[in-house]
Amino acid sequence: MLTARPADMAAYATPPKSLTTDFDFPVRERLVPKQNEVLVPGATPDVAHLLLAGHTCRYRMLQDGRRQITAILVPGDICDLEALLAGRSSYAVSTLTRCTLGEIPLSRFASTHDPVLAAALQRRLRRDEAIAREWIVSLGRRDGIERTAHLLCELRWRLAEVGQATDDSYELRITQHDLADALGLTSVHVNRVLMNLRAERLIHLKGGRLTIIDRTRLKHLAQFDPAYLVQ
Amino acid sequence: MLTARPADMAAYATPPKSLTTDFDFPVRERLVPKQNEVLVPGATPDVAHLLLAGHTCRYRMLQDGRRQITAILVPGDICDLEALLAGRSSYAVSTLTRCTLGEIPLSRFASTHDPVLAAALQRRLRRDEAIAREWIVSLGRRDGIERTAHLLCELRWRLAEVGQATDDSYELRITQHDLADALGLTSVHVNRVLMNLRAERLIHLKGGRLTIIDRTRLKHLAQFDPAYLVQ
DNA sequence: CGTATAGTTGACCGGCCTCAATGGGTGTGG
DNA sequence: CCACACCCATTGAGGCCGGTCAACTATACG
């Protein structure tokens, strides 16, 4: 788990000075602009990417241009966990905002049989899968409003764990177009949903910062239960 | 990986005599009727369930009765992998058809630090997640027909791996209602989609057996690429 | 052979998509 | 520091996919 770090608006502008993870390797920091490819599927990369600041996503493209984001990653997450464990990846990874990435050579994982490290990686894998299952529930059985509310609750919870959400407010610079590709909607409808959540005085979103006004009602609307996030 | 076993219609009526897995523990076989609970979320079970015959599913219920199936399991799969690895489960497991389950005491996993076993379990975990991600893509960006076609392709591929699909035909006794809960549709619409696929002469489905008439066109329709299933 | 469950079909409705235009905010260059 | 340009957010009108409700038929099982 990440050491809590005070959330500050400058986090996106300047790389964090120190970010301790459950496996603290020396990492080479790299600043990446928004909407930039980090990993292409099928490639065999030689470094894994630890997200230090900003938001990235895993996604898959269909032939006719349709895109589905399968995971949104927050600081502390390993972007290309599958590539790290299996040597290659079935999904692509891209930045959603300006990001600071920490590059970890894959050679550090290949040879070691450290049981503590293995357990930490397995825990991350299980957590990623638990989040994916909840996304399946959202996409299959929650309507646009509930689904969006659920994602906002999930992000608040995950960002709070790494000290990037104070109270019920966090930085969210993801475009509505990208949110749409995560929620299985169109950007037009995401906009209507967000306007709706604003009108209901459930959230406040402006200038790249989201504030949950009424957490109780938002959680109830989304039927959000953070149990799946707790390992 | 499972040793290939000739697919036979009797598999659902009589437990298979031998089914070798990548970890072959002696298991206690149990015959379970269809639509039966195997695992309830939050519980701390003392046995893991290896599916030997039939189909089970992982699912989650919403408060108002909506249900979303997050995984369909075929022979050779471990139904409650999360419970096995984490001690408790965030999802429920239920049978979709009559099933033969092999019960493995959790104590066999808790103490051992067998690296071969750990690698096998991690491979299963990665595969489950890869399938979940593809479901996210289907639910988010494929319409009803494409989504159904994709699931039928996925099941054919997975069943062929364990010798339960000869050519392009396999036993499928899952009800349209349950298929709907997996596909994020209603049973009425699943029926229309299946009628459509039949009318297009892509599949044949009768008496609990599905036959893919035109595999090339079905794969193309679903944009099915089995790469994600290959570990 | 009767009963229950599952599949099939029709009519109508609504959430979300498509197309299109306008407004607003942010970054950049002069 | 301002002006421009581009990207993003917002809003309206109309259409379609899939949902809802309801009835009927077929199949499985005792």
Coordinates of C-alpha atoms (C1' of nucleotides) in Angstrom, one line a residue:
Chain A
M1 CA 0.0 0.0 0.0
L2 CA 1.1 3.5 -0.7
T3 CA 2.2 5.9 2.0
A4 CA -0.3 8.6 2.3
R5 CA 0.8 11.8 0.7
P6 CA -0.9 15.2 1.0
A7 CA -3.0 15.8 -2.1
D8 CA -2.0 19.0 -3.8
M9 CA -3.0 20.6 -7.1
A10 CA 0.7 20.7 -8.1
A11 CA 1.0 17.0 -8.2
Y12 CA 0.2 17.0 -11.9
A13 CA 2.7 19.7 -12.6
T14 CA 5.7 18.4 -10.6
P15 CA 6.6 14.8 -10.1
P16 CA 6.2 13.7 -6.5
K17 CA 9.5 13.6 -4.6
S18 CA 8.8 10.3 -2.8
L19 CA 6.2 7.7 -3.2
T20 CA 6.7 4.5 -1.2
T21 CA 5.0 1.3 -2.5
D22 CA 4.8 -2.2 -1.1
F23 CA 7.9 -3.0 -3.3
D24 CA 10.1 0.0 -3.4
F25 CA 12.4 -0.3 -6.3
P26 CA 14.4 2.7 -7.5
V27 CA 12.4 3.9 -10.4
R28 CA 13.3 6.2 -13.3
E29 CA 10.8 8.9 -13.4
R30 CA 9.3 10.0 -16.7
L31 CA 6.8 12.8 -17.4
V32 CA 4.3 11.9 -20.1
P33 CA 1.8 14.2 -21.8
K34 CA -1.9 13.4 -21.9
Q35 CA -3.4 11.0 -24.5
N36 CA 0.0 9.3 -25.0
E37 CA 0.6 5.6 -25.6
V38 CA 2.4 3.8 -22.8
L39 CA 2.0 0.2 -23.9
V40 CA 0.8 -1.4 -27.2
P41 CA -0.8 -4.9 -27.0
G42 CA 1.4 -7.7 -28.3
A43 CA 4.6 -6.0 -27.6
T44 CA 7.2 -7.5 -25.2
P45 CA 8.3 -4.5 -23.1
D46 CA 11.4 -4.5 -20.9
V47 CA 10.0 -2.1 -18.2
A48 CA 6.9 -2.0 -16.1
H49 CA 5.2 1.3 -15.4
L50 CA 4.3 2.4 -11.9
L51 CA 1.9 5.4 -12.0
L52 CA 3.2 8.2 -9.7
A53 CA 0.9 11.0 -10.7
G54 CA -2.1 11.5 -13.0
H55 CA -4.4 9.0 -14.5
T56 CA -3.8 6.3 -17.1
C57 CA -6.1 3.6 -18.6
R58 CA -6.1 0.1 -20.0
Y59 CA -8.2 -0.2 -23.1
R60 CA -9.0 -2.2 -26.2
M61 CA -10.0 -1.0 -29.7
L62 CA -12.4 -2.6 -32.0
Q63 CA -11.8 -2.6 -35.7
D64 CA -14.3 0.2 -36.5
G65 CA -12.8 2.6 -34.0
R66 CA -15.0 1.8 -31.0
R67 CA -12.8 1.9 -27.9
Q68 CA -13.5 0.4 -24.4
I69 CA -11.5 1.4 -21.4
T70 CA -11.2 -1.6 -19.2
A71 CA -9.4 0.0 -16.2
I72 CA -8.7 3.5 -15.0
L73 CA -5.4 3.6 -13.0
V74 CA -4.5 6.0 -10.2
P75 CA -1.2 6.8 -8.5
G76 CA 0.3 3.7 -7.0
D77 CA -1.1 1.3 -9.6
I78 CA 1.1 -0.7 -12.0
C79 CA -0.1 0.1 -15.5
D80 CA 1.0 -3.0 -17.2
L81 CA 0.6 -5.7 -14.6
E82 CA -0.2 -8.4 -17.1
A83 CA 2.9 -7.6 -19.2
L84 CA 4.9 -7.7 -16.0
L85 CA 3.6 -11.1 -15.0
A86 CA 3.1 -12.8 -18.4
G87 CA 5.8 -11.1 -20.5
R88 CA 3.2 -9.7 -22.9
S89 CA -0.1 -7.8 -22.7
S90 CA -3.5 -8.3 -24.2
Y91 CA -4.5 -4.7 -23.7
A92 CA -3.1 -1.3 -24.5
V93 CA -2.2 1.4 -22.0
S94 CA -2.4 5.1 -22.5
T95 CA -2.3 8.3 -20.4
L96 CA -5.6 10.1 -19.8
T97 CA -3.9 13.2 -18.2
R98 CA -0.4 14.4 -18.0
C99 CA 1.3 11.7 -15.9
T100 CA 4.5 10.9 -14.0
L101 CA 5.5 7.3 -14.6
G102 CA 8.1 5.3 -12.8
E103 CA 9.9 2.8 -15.0
I104 CA 10.9 -0.5 -13.4
P105 CA 13.1 -2.9 -15.4
L106 CA 11.3 -6.2 -15.8
S107 CA 14.6 -8.0 -15.1
R108 CA 14.0 -7.2 -11.4
F109 CA 11.0 -9.5 -11.4
A110 CA 12.0 -12.2 -13.8
S111 CA 14.6 -13.9 -11.7
T112 CA 13.5 -13.4 -8.1
H113 CA 11.4 -15.8 -6.3
D114 CA 10.8 -13.5 -3.4
P115 CA 7.6 -14.8 -1.7
V116 CA 6.8 -11.4 -0.3
L117 CA 7.0 -9.7 -3.7
A118 CA 5.0 -12.5 -5.3
A119 CA 2.3 -12.1 -2.6
A120 CA 2.2 -8.3 -3.2
L121 CA 1.8 -8.8 -7.0
Q122 CA -0.9 -11.4 -6.5
R123 CA -2.8 -9.0 -4.2
R124 CA -2.6 -6.4 -6.9
L125 CA -3.8 -8.8 -9.5
R126 CA -6.7 -9.9 -7.4
R127 CA -7.7 -6.3 -6.7
D128 CA -7.5 -5.4 -10.4
E129 CA -9.8 -8.3 -11.1
A130 CA -12.3 -7.4 -8.4
I131 CA -12.5 -3.9 -9.9
A132 CA -13.0 -5.4 -13.3
R133 CA -15.9 -7.6 -12.0
E134 CA -17.6 -4.5 -10.5
W135 CA -17.2 -2.8 -13.9
I136 CA -19.0 -5.8 -15.5
V137 CA -21.8 -5.3 -13.0
S138 CA -22.0 -1.6 -13.8
L139 CA -21.9 -2.1 -17.6
G140 CA -24.4 -4.9 -17.5
R141 CA -27.0 -3.9 -14.9
R142 CA -26.6 -0.2 -13.9
D143 CA -28.0 2.6 -16.1
G144 CA -25.9 5.6 -17.1
I145 CA -26.5 7.6 -13.9
E146 CA -25.9 4.8 -11.5
R147 CA -22.8 3.7 -13.5
T148 CA -21.3 7.1 -13.5
A149 CA -22.0 7.6 -9.8
H150 CA -20.4 4.2 -9.1
L151 CA -17.2 5.1 -11.0
L152 CA -17.0 8.4 -9.1
C153 CA -17.3 6.6 -5.8
E154 CA -14.8 4.0 -6.8
L155 CA -12.2 6.7 -7.8
R156 CA -12.8 8.6 -4.6
W157 CA -12.2 5.5 -2.5
R158 CA -9.1 4.5 -4.4
L159 CA -7.6 8.0 -4.5
A160 CA -8.2 8.4 -0.7
E161 CA -6.2 5.3 -0.1
V162 CA -3.2 7.0 -1.7
G163 CA -3.8 10.3 -0.1
Q164 CA -5.0 12.0 -3.3
A165 CA -8.6 12.7 -2.1
T166 CA -9.2 15.0 0.8
D167 CA -12.6 14.5 2.3
D168 CA -14.8 14.1 -0.8
S169 CA -12.9 16.0 -3.3
Y170 CA -10.3 15.0 -5.8
E171 CA -8.6 16.1 -9.0
L172 CA -10.3 14.7 -12.1
R173 CA -8.9 15.9 -15.4
I174 CA -10.3 13.0 -17.5
T175 CA -12.3 14.3 -20.4
Q176 CA -16.0 13.4 -20.8
H177 CA -15.0 11.6 -24.0
D178 CA -12.6 9.3 -22.1
L179 CA -15.2 8.8 -19.3
A180 CA -17.6 7.7 -22.0
D181 CA -15.2 5.1 -23.2
A182 CA -14.9 3.8 -19.7
L183 CA -18.6 3.9 -19.0
G184 CA -19.7 2.3 -22.2
L185 CA -21.6 5.5 -23.2
T186 CA -21.2 8.4 -25.6
S187 CA -19.6 11.7 -24.5
V188 CA -22.9 13.4 -25.2
H189 CA -24.7 11.2 -22.7
V190 CA -22.0 11.4 -20.1
N191 CA -22.4 15.1 -20.3
R192 CA -26.2 14.8 -19.7
V193 CA -25.6 12.4 -16.8
L194 CA -23.1 14.8 -15.2
M195 CA -25.5 17.7 -15.6
N196 CA -28.1 15.5 -14.0
L197 CA -25.8 14.7 -11.0
R198 CA -25.0 18.4 -10.7
A199 CA -28.7 19.4 -10.8
E200 CA -29.4 16.8 -8.1
R201 CA -26.7 18.5 -6.1
L202 CA -24.8 15.2 -5.7
I203 CA -21.5 16.4 -7.2
H204 CA -19.7 19.5 -8.1
L205 CA -17.3 19.3 -11.1
K206 CA -15.3 22.3 -12.4
G207 CA -11.8 23.1 -13.3
G208 CA -10.6 19.5 -13.2
R209 CA -11.7 19.0 -9.6
L210 CA -14.6 16.8 -8.5
T211 CA -16.4 17.3 -5.2
I212 CA -18.9 14.8 -3.9
I213 CA -21.5 17.0 -2.2
D214 CA -23.7 14.2 -0.8
R215 CA -21.7 11.1 -0.3
T216 CA -24.5 9.1 1.3
R217 CA -27.0 9.7 -1.5
L218 CA -24.4 9.1 -4.2
K219 CA -23.3 5.8 -2.6
H220 CA -26.9 4.8 -2.3
L221 CA -27.7 5.7 -5.9
A222 CA -24.8 3.7 -7.2
Q223 CA -25.3 0.9 -4.7
F224 CA -21.6 1.3 -4.0
D225 CA -20.1 -1.0 -1.5
P226 CA -16.3 -0.7 -1.1
A227 CA -15.9 -4.2 0.2
Y228 CA -14.6 -5.4 -3.1
L229 CA -11.7 -2.9 -2.9
V230 CA -10.5 -4.2 0.5
Q231 CA -7.9 -6.8 0.3
Chain B
M1 CA -4.2 -27.2 -18.4
L2 CA -6.7 -30.1 -18.5
T3 CA -6.0 -33.3 -20.3
A4 CA -8.2 -33.6 -23.3
R5 CA -11.1 -35.8 -22.7
P6 CA -13.6 -37.0 -25.3
A7 CA -16.7 -35.0 -25.1
D8 CA -19.8 -37.1 -24.6
M9 CA -23.4 -36.2 -23.9
A10 CA -23.3 -38.4 -20.8
A11 CA -20.8 -36.1 -19.1
Y12 CA -23.6 -34.2 -17.4
A13 CA -25.4 -37.3 -16.2
T14 CA -22.4 -39.2 -14.8
P15 CA -19.3 -37.7 -13.2
P16 CA -16.2 -38.1 -15.3
K17 CA -14.0 -40.9 -14.2
S18 CA -10.7 -39.0 -14.4
L19 CA -9.9 -35.4 -15.0
T20 CA -6.3 -34.3 -14.7
T21 CA -5.5 -30.7 -13.8
D22 CA -2.3 -28.8 -13.5
F23 CA -2.5 -29.5 -9.8
D24 CA -4.1 -33.0 -9.3
F25 CA -5.3 -33.3 -5.8
P26 CA -7.6 -36.0 -4.7
V27 CA -11.0 -34.3 -4.8
R28 CA -14.3 -35.4 -3.3
E29 CA -16.9 -35.4 -6.1
R30 CA -20.3 -33.9 -5.5
L31 CA -23.3 -33.8 -7.8
V32 CA -25.2 -30.5 -7.6
P33 CA -28.6 -29.8 -9.2
K34 CA -29.0 -26.7 -11.5
Q35 CA -29.6 -23.3 -10.1
N36 CA -28.0 -24.2 -6.8
E37 CA -25.8 -21.9 -4.6
V38 CA -22.2 -23.0 -4.3
L39 CA -20.7 -20.0 -2.6
V40 CA -22.2 -17.0 -0.9
P41 CA -20.2 -13.7 -0.8
G42 CA -18.6 -12.8 2.5
A43 CA -18.5 -16.4 3.7
T44 CA -15.1 -18.0 4.6
P45 CA -15.4 -21.5 3.0
D46 CA -13.0 -24.3 3.9
V47 CA -13.1 -26.0 0.4
A48 CA -12.5 -24.8 -3.1
H49 CA -14.6 -26.1 -5.9
L50 CA -13.1 -27.5 -9.1
L51 CA -15.8 -27.8 -11.8
L52 CA -15.7 -31.2 -13.3
A53 CA -18.9 -31.2 -15.5
G54 CA -21.6 -28.7 -16.3
H55 CA -21.6 -24.9 -16.1
T56 CA -21.4 -22.6 -13.1
C57 CA -21.3 -18.9 -12.8
R58 CA -19.9 -16.1 -10.7
Y59 CA -22.4 -13.3 -10.1
R60 CA -23.5 -10.3 -8.1
M61 CA -27.0 -9.2 -7.1
L62 CA -28.1 -5.6 -6.8
Q63 CA -30.6 -4.7 -4.2
D64 CA -33.6 -4.5 -6.5
G65 CA -33.2 -8.0 -7.8
R66 CA -31.0 -7.2 -10.8
R67 CA -28.4 -9.8 -11.3
Q68 CA -25.2 -9.7 -13.3
I69 CA -23.2 -12.8 -14.1
T70 CA -19.5 -11.9 -14.1
A71 CA -18.1 -15.2 -15.3
I72 CA -19.3 -18.5 -16.8
L73 CA -17.2 -21.4 -15.7
V74 CA -16.5 -24.6 -17.7
P75 CA -15.0 -27.9 -16.6
G76 CA -11.5 -27.5 -15.4
D77 CA -12.2 -24.0 -13.9
I78 CA -11.9 -23.3 -10.2
C79 CA -15.3 -21.7 -9.2
D80 CA -14.1 -19.8 -6.2
L81 CA -10.6 -18.8 -7.1
E82 CA -10.7 -15.6 -5.1
A83 CA -11.9 -17.3 -2.0
L84 CA -9.1 -19.8 -2.4
L85 CA -6.4 -17.1 -2.7
A86 CA -7.8 -14.4 -0.4
G87 CA -9.8 -16.5 2.1
R88 CA -13.1 -14.8 1.2
S89 CA -15.0 -13.9 -1.9
S90 CA -16.7 -10.8 -3.1
Y91 CA -18.9 -12.7 -5.5
A92 CA -21.4 -15.5 -5.3
V93 CA -21.2 -18.8 -7.2
S94 CA -24.1 -20.8 -8.4
T95 CA -24.7 -23.7 -10.8
L96 CA -26.3 -23.0 -14.1
T97 CA -26.8 -26.6 -15.0
R98 CA -26.5 -29.9 -13.2
C99 CA -22.9 -30.0 -12.2
T100 CA -20.2 -32.3 -10.9
L101 CA -18.0 -30.4 -8.5
G102 CA -14.7 -31.5 -7.0
E103 CA -14.1 -30.3 -3.5
I104 CA -10.5 -29.4 -2.5
P105 CA -9.8 -28.6 1.1
L106 CA -8.4 -25.1 1.4
S107 CA -5.8 -26.4 3.9
R108 CA -4.0 -27.9 1.0
F109 CA -3.2 -24.4 -0.3
A110 CA -2.8 -22.4 2.9
S111 CA 0.5 -23.8 4.1
T112 CA 2.3 -24.8 0.9
H113 CA 4.7 -22.4 -0.8
D114 CA 5.1 -24.7 -3.8
P115 CA 6.3 -22.3 -6.6
V116 CA 4.8 -24.6 -9.3
L117 CA 1.4 -24.5 -7.7
A118 CA 1.6 -20.8 -7.1
A119 CA 2.5 -20.2 -10.8
A120 CA -0.4 -22.4 -11.9
L121 CA -2.8 -20.4 -9.7
Q122 CA -1.5 -17.1 -10.9
R123 CA -1.9 -18.2 -14.5
R124 CA -5.6 -19.1 -13.8
L125 CA -6.0 -15.7 -12.1
R126 CA -4.6 -13.9 -15.1
R127 CA -6.7 -15.8 -17.5
D128 CA -9.9 -15.1 -15.4
E129 CA -9.0 -11.4 -15.5
A130 CA -8.3 -11.5 -19.3
I131 CA -11.8 -13.0 -19.8
A132 CA -13.3 -10.4 -17.5
R133 CA -11.7 -7.6 -19.5
E134 CA -13.1 -9.0 -22.7
W135 CA -16.5 -9.1 -21.1
I136 CA -16.1 -5.4 -20.3
V137 CA -15.4 -4.7 -23.9
S138 CA -18.4 -6.7 -25.0
L139 CA -20.8 -5.0 -22.5
G140 CA -19.4 -1.6 -23.2
R141 CA -19.0 -1.5 -26.9
R142 CA -20.6 -4.5 -28.6
D143 CA -24.3 -4.6 -29.4
G144 CA -26.6 -7.5 -28.4
I145 CA -25.8 -9.7 -31.5
E146 CA -22.1 -9.1 -31.5
R147 CA -22.0 -9.7 -27.7
T148 CA -23.9 -12.9 -27.9
A149 CA -21.8 -14.1 -30.8
H150 CA -18.6 -13.3 -28.9
L151 CA -19.7 -15.3 -25.8
L152 CA -20.6 -18.3 -28.0
C153 CA -17.1 -18.1 -29.6
E154 CA -15.5 -17.8 -26.2
L155 CA -17.3 -20.8 -24.9
R156 CA -16.5 -22.9 -27.9
W157 CA -12.8 -22.1 -27.5
R158 CA -12.6 -22.8 -23.8
L159 CA -14.6 -26.0 -24.1
A160 CA -12.4 -27.2 -26.9
E161 CA -9.4 -26.8 -24.7
V162 CA -10.9 -29.3 -22.3
G163 CA -12.1 -31.6 -24.9
Q164 CA -15.8 -30.7 -24.5
A165 CA -16.3 -29.2 -27.9
T166 CA -16.0 -31.4 -31.0
D167 CA -15.6 -29.4 -34.1
D168 CA -17.9 -26.5 -33.6
S169 CA -20.5 -28.1 -31.5
Y170 CA -20.9 -28.2 -27.7
E171 CA -23.5 -28.8 -25.0
L172 CA -25.1 -25.6 -23.8
R173 CA -27.9 -26.1 -21.3
I174 CA -27.8 -22.6 -19.9
T175 CA -31.2 -21.0 -20.0
Q176 CA -31.8 -17.8 -22.0
H177 CA -32.6 -16.1 -18.8
D178 CA -29.2 -16.9 -17.4
L179 CA -27.5 -16.0 -20.7
A180 CA -29.3 -12.6 -20.4
D181 CA -27.8 -12.0 -17.0
A182 CA -24.4 -12.8 -18.4
L183 CA -24.9 -10.6 -21.5
G184 CA -26.4 -7.6 -19.7
L185 CA -29.7 -8.1 -21.7
T186 CA -33.2 -9.4 -21.0
S187 CA -34.2 -12.9 -21.7
V188 CA -36.7 -11.6 -24.3
H189 CA -34.0 -9.9 -26.2
V190 CA -31.6 -12.8 -25.9
N191 CA -34.3 -14.9 -27.6
R192 CA -34.6 -12.4 -30.4
V193 CA -30.8 -12.3 -30.9
L194 CA -30.6 -16.1 -31.0
M195 CA -33.5 -16.3 -33.4
N196 CA -31.6 -13.7 -35.5
L197 CA -28.3 -15.8 -35.4
R198 CA -30.3 -18.8 -36.4
A199 CA -32.0 -17.0 -39.3
E200 CA -28.6 -15.9 -40.5
R201 CA -27.6 -19.5 -40.4
L202 CA -24.7 -18.8 -38.1
I203 CA -25.7 -21.2 -35.3
H204 CA -27.9 -24.1 -34.6
L205 CA -29.3 -24.4 -31.1
K206 CA -31.7 -27.2 -30.0
G207 CA -32.0 -29.7 -27.3
G208 CA -29.2 -28.2 -25.2
R209 CA -26.6 -28.4 -28.0
L210 CA -25.2 -25.5 -29.8
T211 CA -23.6 -25.9 -33.2
I212 CA -21.7 -23.1 -34.9
I213 CA -22.6 -23.4 -38.6
D214 CA -20.3 -20.7 -40.0
R215 CA -17.4 -20.2 -37.6
T216 CA -15.7 -17.7 -39.9
R217 CA -18.6 -15.3 -40.1
L218 CA -19.5 -15.7 -36.4
K219 CA -15.9 -14.8 -35.4
H220 CA -15.9 -11.9 -37.8
L221 CA -19.3 -10.6 -36.5
A222 CA -18.1 -10.8 -32.9
Q223 CA -14.6 -9.5 -33.7
F224 CA -13.4 -12.6 -31.7
D225 CA -9.7 -12.9 -31.3
P226 CA -8.7 -15.8 -29.0
A227 CA -5.3 -14.3 -28.2
Y228 CA -6.6 -13.2 -24.8
L229 CA -7.3 -16.8 -23.9
V230 CA -3.8 -18.0 -24.6
Q231 CA -1.5 -17.9 -21.7
Chain C
dC1 C1' -50.6 -37.2 -19.2
dG2 C1' -50.6 -33.1 -16.4
dT3 C1' -47.9 -29.4 -14.6
dA4 C1' -44.1 -26.4 -14.5
dT5 C1' -40.5 -24.3 -16.7
dA6 C1' -38.4 -22.4 -20.7
dG7 C1' -38.9 -20.5 -25.3
dT8 C1' -41.3 -17.5 -28.7
dT9 C1' -43.7 -13.6 -30.4
dG10 C1' -46.2 -8.9 -30.7
dA11 C1' -47.1 -4.1 -29.3
dC12 C1' -45.4 -0.3 -27.2
dC13 C1' -42.1 2.5 -24.5
dG14 C1' -37.8 4.7 -23.0
dG15 C1' -32.8 5.3 -22.4
dC16 C1' -29.2 6.2 -25.0
dC17 C1' -27.2 7.3 -29.7
dT18 C1' -26.6 10.3 -33.8
dC19 C1' -26.1 14.4 -35.9
dA20 C1' -25.4 19.1 -35.5
dA21 C1' -24.6 23.6 -33.7
dT22 C1' -23.1 26.7 -30.0
dG23 C1' -20.6 28.1 -25.9
dG24 C1' -16.7 28.1 -22.8
dG25 C1' -12.1 27.3 -21.1
dT26 C1' -7.3 26.6 -21.6
dG27 C1' -2.8 26.8 -23.7
dT28 C1' 0.2 29.1 -26.8
dG29 C1' 2.3 32.6 -29.4
dG30 C1' 2.8 37.3 -30.5
Chain D
dC1 C1' -0.8 40.7 -21.3
dC2 C1' -3.7 40.0 -24.8
dA3 C1' -5.7 37.5 -28.8
dC4 C1' -6.3 33.7 -31.2
dA5 C1' -7.1 28.8 -31.9
dC6 C1' -8.2 24.5 -30.5
dC7 C1' -10.2 21.4 -27.7
dC8 C1' -13.8 20.4 -24.7
dA9 C1' -18.3 21.0 -22.7
dT10 C1' -23.1 21.8 -23.5
dT11 C1' -27.6 21.6 -25.7
dG12 C1' -31.5 20.4 -29.0
dA13 C1' -34.0 17.3 -32.3
dG14 C1' -34.9 13.0 -33.9
dG15 C1' -34.1 7.9 -34.3
dC16 C1' -33.0 3.1 -32.9
dC17 C1' -31.8 -0.7 -29.8
dG18 C1' -33.2 -3.0 -26.3
dG19 C1' -36.7 -3.0 -22.2
dT20 C1' -41.4 -3.9 -20.5
dC21 C1' -45.7 -6.2 -20.4
dA22 C1' -48.3 -9.8 -21.8
dA23 C1' -49.9 -13.8 -24.1
dC24 C1' -49.1 -18.1 -26.2
dT25 C1' -46.4 -22.4 -27.3
dA26 C1' -43.1 -26.0 -26.7
dT27 C1' -40.4 -28.9 -23.9
dA28 C1' -39.0 -31.4 -19.8
dC29 C1' -40.1 -34.0 -15.9
dG30 C1' -42.8 -36.6 -12.6

